Amino acid sequence: MPELAEVEYFRKRWDPGLGRRVTEVRLPRATRPTRGLTAAKLHAALEGRRLRASFAAAKQMAFRFEGGIWLGIHLGMTGRTECVGAEGTPPHEALSLLMSGGRRLVFADPRQFGRVRLWMGPGEPDWWSAIAPAVLSDAFTEEAVAEFLRRRARSPIKAVLLMQERFPGVGNWMADEVLWRAGFHPRAKAGAFGPVSVRRLHATLREVCADALRVIGKDWSDPPDGWLFNHRWEDGGVCPRTRAPLRRAEVGGRTACWSPARQRLGAERR
DNA sequence: ATTCTTGTTGCATC
DNA sequence: AGATGCAACAAGAA
């Protein structure tokens, strides 16, 4: 589930821990997301440290503690964060931090595709600074998109939009939403996008990222009914703009949903 | 019981 | 060398 805006939402769920000290680290079982980390290692690094700041970028979160300690969390497919009382033990807990003041910051991940990282030192960890420039940043230019599409010329555009090295934070639903709003078929070849189509794609990417952060990133409000988001999973779903039936099929190894009435192959020419 | 899944990685192949 | 496609990871939900 967690893409750009959901990650921003989950980042904020640990806000009650800001300024608080870590008093205890709990790793209930050796789960995949924590890999080689142990409770002892985490405790040695974090005990007594105050949580100073948190960041979200792409599909990752970083929590910075006193002393240059960084805790990185990738939510994978089913990860989530929450803040509970000291006694709480949510199901599928992979890691939690008991904080001064008596609250517990929890990372839970039933399907265990998430990832927890620990880093200490001056500056930023590599896994943080290596994240590609945000879609909403000045560095995300039309030329960068055009160049990337040229290199992936034979791949379907849907698959290309899922590549984090250029479209950080875009996941399955956001890619479908972008293509639907912009009127491009998910199977259109990336190489077929000329300057006019690239411009349209670039603008729509920015629009969807901004909308998602405003609605879902803020407080997980329900997206407006006019978004594809609300219709893409229901069987017999209907395009909110044309009222024509939506189609679903696998594209680039993932389920894609589109509106045949307004997303035709060939529209990406020029 | 079977099939589905909003992510990423590593490997085989082109 | 770089691009492309796909299985694998794991477990809950429908």
PDB file of N, CA, C and O (backbone and C1' of nucleotides) in Angstrom, chain A residues 29 32 92 110-113 151-156, chain C residues 2-14:
ATOM      1  N   ARG A  29      10.456 -10.752  17.404  1.00  0.00           N
ATOM      2  CA  ARG A  29      10.920 -11.994  16.791  1.00  0.00           C
ATOM      3  C   ARG A  29      11.854 -11.598  15.665  1.00  0.00           C
ATOM      4  O   ARG A  29      11.828 -10.461  15.193  1.00  0.00           O
ATOM      5  N   ARG A  32      12.021 -10.703   8.896  1.00  0.00           N
ATOM      6  CA  ARG A  32      12.810 -10.369   7.729  1.00  0.00           C
ATOM      7  C   ARG A  32      13.177  -8.885   7.644  1.00  0.00           C
ATOM      8  O   ARG A  32      14.302  -8.561   7.260  1.00  0.00           O
ATOM      9  N   HIS A  92       1.837  -8.350  14.439  1.00  0.00           N
ATOM     10  CA  HIS A  92       2.860  -8.243  13.398  1.00  0.00           C
ATOM     11  C   HIS A  92       3.914  -7.180  13.705  1.00  0.00           C
ATOM     12  O   HIS A  92       4.566  -6.657  12.797  1.00  0.00           O
ATOM     13  N   PRO A 110       3.040  -7.243   8.422  1.00  0.00           N
ATOM     14  CA  PRO A 110       2.607  -8.642   8.292  1.00  0.00           C
ATOM     15  C   PRO A 110       3.310  -9.392   7.161  1.00  0.00           C
ATOM     16  O   PRO A 110       3.718 -10.524   7.325  1.00  0.00           O
ATOM     17  N   ARG A 111       3.459  -8.794   6.033  1.00  0.00           N
ATOM     18  CA  ARG A 111       4.007  -9.529   4.896  1.00  0.00           C
ATOM     19  C   ARG A 111       5.533  -9.489   4.856  1.00  0.00           C
ATOM     20  O   ARG A 111       6.149 -10.183   4.064  1.00  0.00           O
ATOM     21  N   GLN A 112       6.104  -8.634   5.658  1.00  0.00           N
ATOM     22  CA  GLN A 112       7.563  -8.629   5.870  1.00  0.00           C
ATOM     23  C   GLN A 112       8.393  -8.324   4.625  1.00  0.00           C
ATOM     24  O   GLN A 112       9.478  -8.865   4.444  1.00  0.00           O
ATOM     25  N   PHE A 113       7.873  -7.445   3.779  1.00  0.00           N
ATOM     26  CA  PHE A 113       8.681  -6.964   2.662  1.00  0.00           C
ATOM     27  C   PHE A 113       9.361  -5.652   3.015  1.00  0.00           C
ATOM     28  O   PHE A 113      10.065  -5.074   2.199  1.00  0.00           O
ATOM     29  N   ARG A 151      15.923   5.901 -22.751  1.00  0.00           N
ATOM     30  CA  ARG A 151      16.738   4.741 -22.376  1.00  0.00           C
ATOM     31  C   ARG A 151      15.885   3.487 -22.179  1.00  0.00           C
ATOM     32  O   ARG A 151      16.351   2.379 -22.339  1.00  0.00           O
ATOM     33  N   ARG A 152      14.624   3.675 -21.775  1.00  0.00           N
ATOM     34  CA  ARG A 152      13.731   2.530 -21.543  1.00  0.00           C
ATOM     35  C   ARG A 152      12.741   2.394 -22.688  1.00  0.00           C
ATOM     36  O   ARG A 152      11.588   2.015 -22.467  1.00  0.00           O
ATOM     37  N   ALA A 153      13.189   2.723 -23.885  1.00  0.00           N
ATOM     38  CA  ALA A 153      12.288   2.903 -25.013  1.00  0.00           C
ATOM     39  C   ALA A 153      11.357   1.724 -25.275  1.00  0.00           C
ATOM     40  O   ALA A 153      10.233   1.901 -25.710  1.00  0.00           O
ATOM     41  N   ARG A 154      11.830   0.503 -25.013  1.00  0.00           N
ATOM     42  CA  ARG A 154      11.018  -0.666 -25.379  1.00  0.00           C
ATOM     43  C   ARG A 154      10.129  -1.166 -24.260  1.00  0.00           C
ATOM     44  O   ARG A 154       9.400  -2.139 -24.413  1.00  0.00           O
ATOM     45  N   SER A 155      10.198  -0.534 -23.115  1.00  0.00           N
ATOM     46  CA  SER A 155       9.367  -0.967 -21.978  1.00  0.00           C
ATOM     47  C   SER A 155       8.031  -0.232 -21.988  1.00  0.00           C
ATOM     48  O   SER A 155       7.945   0.922 -22.428  1.00  0.00           O
ATOM     49  N   PRO A 156       6.989  -0.888 -21.485  1.00  0.00           N
ATOM     50  CA  PRO A 156       5.707  -0.185 -21.352  1.00  0.00           C
ATOM     51  C   PRO A 156       5.831   0.951 -20.332  1.00  0.00           C
ATOM     52  O   PRO A 156       6.510   0.800 -19.319  1.00  0.00           O
TER      53      PRO A 156
ATOM     54  P    DG C   2      27.091   0.439 -18.913  1.00  0.00           P
ATOM     55  O5'  DG C   2      25.594   0.257 -19.405  1.00  0.00           O
ATOM     56  C5'  DG C   2      25.266   0.597 -20.755  1.00  0.00           C
ATOM     57  C4'  DG C   2      23.912   0.038 -21.075  1.00  0.00           C
ATOM     58  C3'  DG C   2      22.847   0.281 -19.998  1.00  0.00           C
ATOM     59  O3'  DG C   2      21.724   0.825 -20.638  1.00  0.00           O
ATOM     60  C1'  DG C   2      22.856  -1.982 -20.617  1.00  0.00           C
ATOM     61  P    DA C   3      20.450   1.268 -19.903  1.00  0.00           P
ATOM     62  O5'  DA C   3      19.388   0.212 -20.458  1.00  0.00           O
ATOM     63  C5'  DA C   3      19.256   0.066 -21.868  1.00  0.00           C
ATOM     64  C4'  DA C   3      18.294  -1.051 -22.163  1.00  0.00           C
ATOM     65  C3'  DA C   3      16.939  -0.988 -21.463  1.00  0.00           C
ATOM     66  O3'  DA C   3      15.970  -1.369 -22.422  1.00  0.00           O
ATOM     67  C1'  DA C   3      17.967  -3.053 -20.988  1.00  0.00           C
ATOM     68  P    DT C   4      14.444  -1.180 -22.090  1.00  0.00           P
ATOM     69  O5'  DT C   4      14.028  -2.661 -21.695  1.00  0.00           O
ATOM     70  C5'  DT C   4      14.178  -3.708 -22.648  1.00  0.00           C
ATOM     71  C4'  DT C   4      13.824  -5.033 -22.008  1.00  0.00           C
ATOM     72  C3'  DT C   4      12.532  -5.050 -21.180  1.00  0.00           C
ATOM     73  O3'  DT C   4      11.634  -5.922 -21.828  1.00  0.00           O
ATOM     74  C1'  DT C   4      14.289  -6.228 -20.110  1.00  0.00           C
ATOM     75  P    DG C   5      10.178  -6.163 -21.271  1.00  0.00           P
ATOM     76  O5'  DG C   5      10.319  -7.539 -20.476  1.00  0.00           O
ATOM     77  C5'  DG C   5      10.875  -8.667 -21.136  1.00  0.00           C
ATOM     78  C4'  DG C   5      10.822  -9.863 -20.213  1.00  0.00           C
ATOM     79  C3'  DG C   5       9.544  -9.963 -19.378  1.00  0.00           C
ATOM     80  O3'  DG C   5       9.204 -11.338 -19.300  1.00  0.00           O
ATOM     81  C1'  DG C   5      11.412  -9.835 -17.937  1.00  0.00           C
ATOM     82  P    DC C   6       7.824 -11.816 -18.690  1.00  0.00           P
ATOM     83  O5'  DC C   6       8.274 -12.703 -17.452  1.00  0.00           O
ATOM     84  C5'  DC C   6       9.446 -13.516 -17.558  1.00  0.00           C
ATOM     85  C4'  DC C   6       9.873 -13.938 -16.175  1.00  0.00           C
ATOM     86  C3'  DC C   6       8.722 -14.087 -15.175  1.00  0.00           C
ATOM     87  O3'  DC C   6       8.961 -15.245 -14.406  1.00  0.00           O
ATOM     88  C1'  DC C   6      10.352 -12.684 -14.286  1.00  0.00           C
ATOM     89  P    DA C   7       7.752 -16.092 -13.846  1.00  0.00           P
ATOM     90  O5'  DA C   7       8.481 -16.883 -12.678  1.00  0.00           O
ATOM     91  C5'  DA C   7       9.774 -17.400 -12.908  1.00  0.00           C
ATOM     92  C4'  DA C   7      10.592 -17.339 -11.637  1.00  0.00           C
ATOM     93  C3'  DA C   7       9.843 -17.788 -10.383  1.00  0.00           C
ATOM     94  O3'  DA C   7      10.731 -18.551  -9.597  1.00  0.00           O
ATOM     95  C1'  DA C   7      10.599 -15.562 -10.096  1.00  0.00           C
ATOM     96  P    DA C   8      10.204 -19.313  -8.315  1.00  0.00           P
ATOM     97  O5'  DA C   8      10.682 -18.362  -7.134  1.00  0.00           O
ATOM     98  C5'  DA C   8      12.060 -18.008  -7.052  1.00  0.00           C
ATOM     99  C4'  DA C   8      12.264 -17.070  -5.896  1.00  0.00           C
ATOM    100  C3'  DA C   8      11.395 -17.386  -4.672  1.00  0.00           C
ATOM    101  O3'  DA C   8      12.200 -17.433  -3.512  1.00  0.00           O
ATOM    102  C1'  DA C   8      11.160 -15.111  -5.298  1.00  0.00           C
ATOM    103  P    DC C   9      11.667 -18.202  -2.228  1.00  0.00           P
ATOM    104  O5'  DC C   9      11.389 -16.997  -1.223  1.00  0.00           O
ATOM    105  C5'  DC C   9      12.455 -16.127  -0.862  1.00  0.00           C
ATOM    106  C4'  DC C   9      11.881 -14.836  -0.356  1.00  0.00           C
ATOM    107  C3'  DC C   9      10.727 -15.009   0.630  1.00  0.00           C
ATOM    108  O3'  DC C   9      11.225 -14.951   1.951  1.00  0.00           O
ATOM    109  C1'  DC C   9      10.387 -13.193  -0.899  1.00  0.00           C
ATOM    110  P    DA C  10      10.591 -15.949   3.051  1.00  0.00           P
ATOM    111  O5'  DA C  10       9.162 -15.305   3.317  1.00  0.00           O
ATOM    112  C5'  DA C  10       9.069 -14.050   3.942  1.00  0.00           C
ATOM    113  C4'  DA C  10       7.617 -13.778   4.250  1.00  0.00           C
ATOM    114  C3'  DA C  10       6.858 -14.962   4.856  1.00  0.00           C
ATOM    115  O3'  DA C  10       6.303 -14.525   6.069  1.00  0.00           O
ATOM    116  C1'  DA C  10       5.667 -14.069   3.012  1.00  0.00           C
ATOM    117  P    DA C  11       5.541 -15.545   7.027  1.00  0.00           P
ATOM    118  O5'  DA C  11       4.053 -14.994   6.854  1.00  0.00           O
ATOM    119  C5'  DA C  11       3.822 -13.610   7.064  1.00  0.00           C
ATOM    120  C4'  DA C  11       2.435 -13.277   6.576  1.00  0.00           C
ATOM    121  C3'  DA C  11       1.354 -14.264   7.014  1.00  0.00           C
ATOM    122  O3'  DA C  11       0.253 -13.511   7.435  1.00  0.00           O
ATOM    123  C1'  DA C  11       1.222 -13.908   4.728  1.00  0.00           C
ATOM    124  P    DG C  12      -0.798 -14.094   8.479  1.00  0.00           P
ATOM    125  O5'  DG C  12      -2.028 -13.114   8.251  1.00  0.00           O
ATOM    126  C5'  DG C  12      -1.768 -11.718   8.125  1.00  0.00           C
ATOM    127  C4'  DG C  12      -2.670 -11.148   7.058  1.00  0.00           C
ATOM    128  C3'  DG C  12      -4.140 -11.533   7.223  1.00  0.00           C
ATOM    129  O3'  DG C  12      -4.921 -10.376   7.041  1.00  0.00           O
ATOM    130  C1'  DG C  12      -3.407 -12.069   5.048  1.00  0.00           C
ATOM    131  P    DA C  13      -6.469 -10.384   7.405  1.00  0.00           P
ATOM    132  O5'  DA C  13      -7.136 -10.199   5.978  1.00  0.00           O
ATOM    133  C5'  DA C  13      -6.668  -9.148   5.123  1.00  0.00           C
ATOM    134  C4'  DA C  13      -7.371  -9.260   3.783  1.00  0.00           C
ATOM    135  C3'  DA C  13      -8.847  -9.605   3.875  1.00  0.00           C
ATOM    136  O3'  DA C  13      -9.534  -8.853   2.906  1.00  0.00           O
ATOM    137  C1'  DA C  13      -7.735 -11.234   2.568  1.00  0.00           C
ATOM    138  P    DA C  14     -11.125  -8.745   2.999  1.00  0.00           P
ATOM    139  O5'  DA C  14     -11.606  -9.399   1.647  1.00  0.00           O
ATOM    140  C5'  DA C  14     -10.977  -9.022   0.413  1.00  0.00           C
ATOM    141  C4'  DA C  14     -11.400  -9.985  -0.668  1.00  0.00           C
ATOM    142  C3'  DA C  14     -12.851 -10.445  -0.572  1.00  0.00           C
ATOM    143  O3'  DA C  14     -13.425 -10.456  -1.862  1.00  0.00           O
ATOM    144  C1'  DA C  14     -11.436 -12.328  -0.573  1.00  0.00           C
TER     145       DA C  14
END
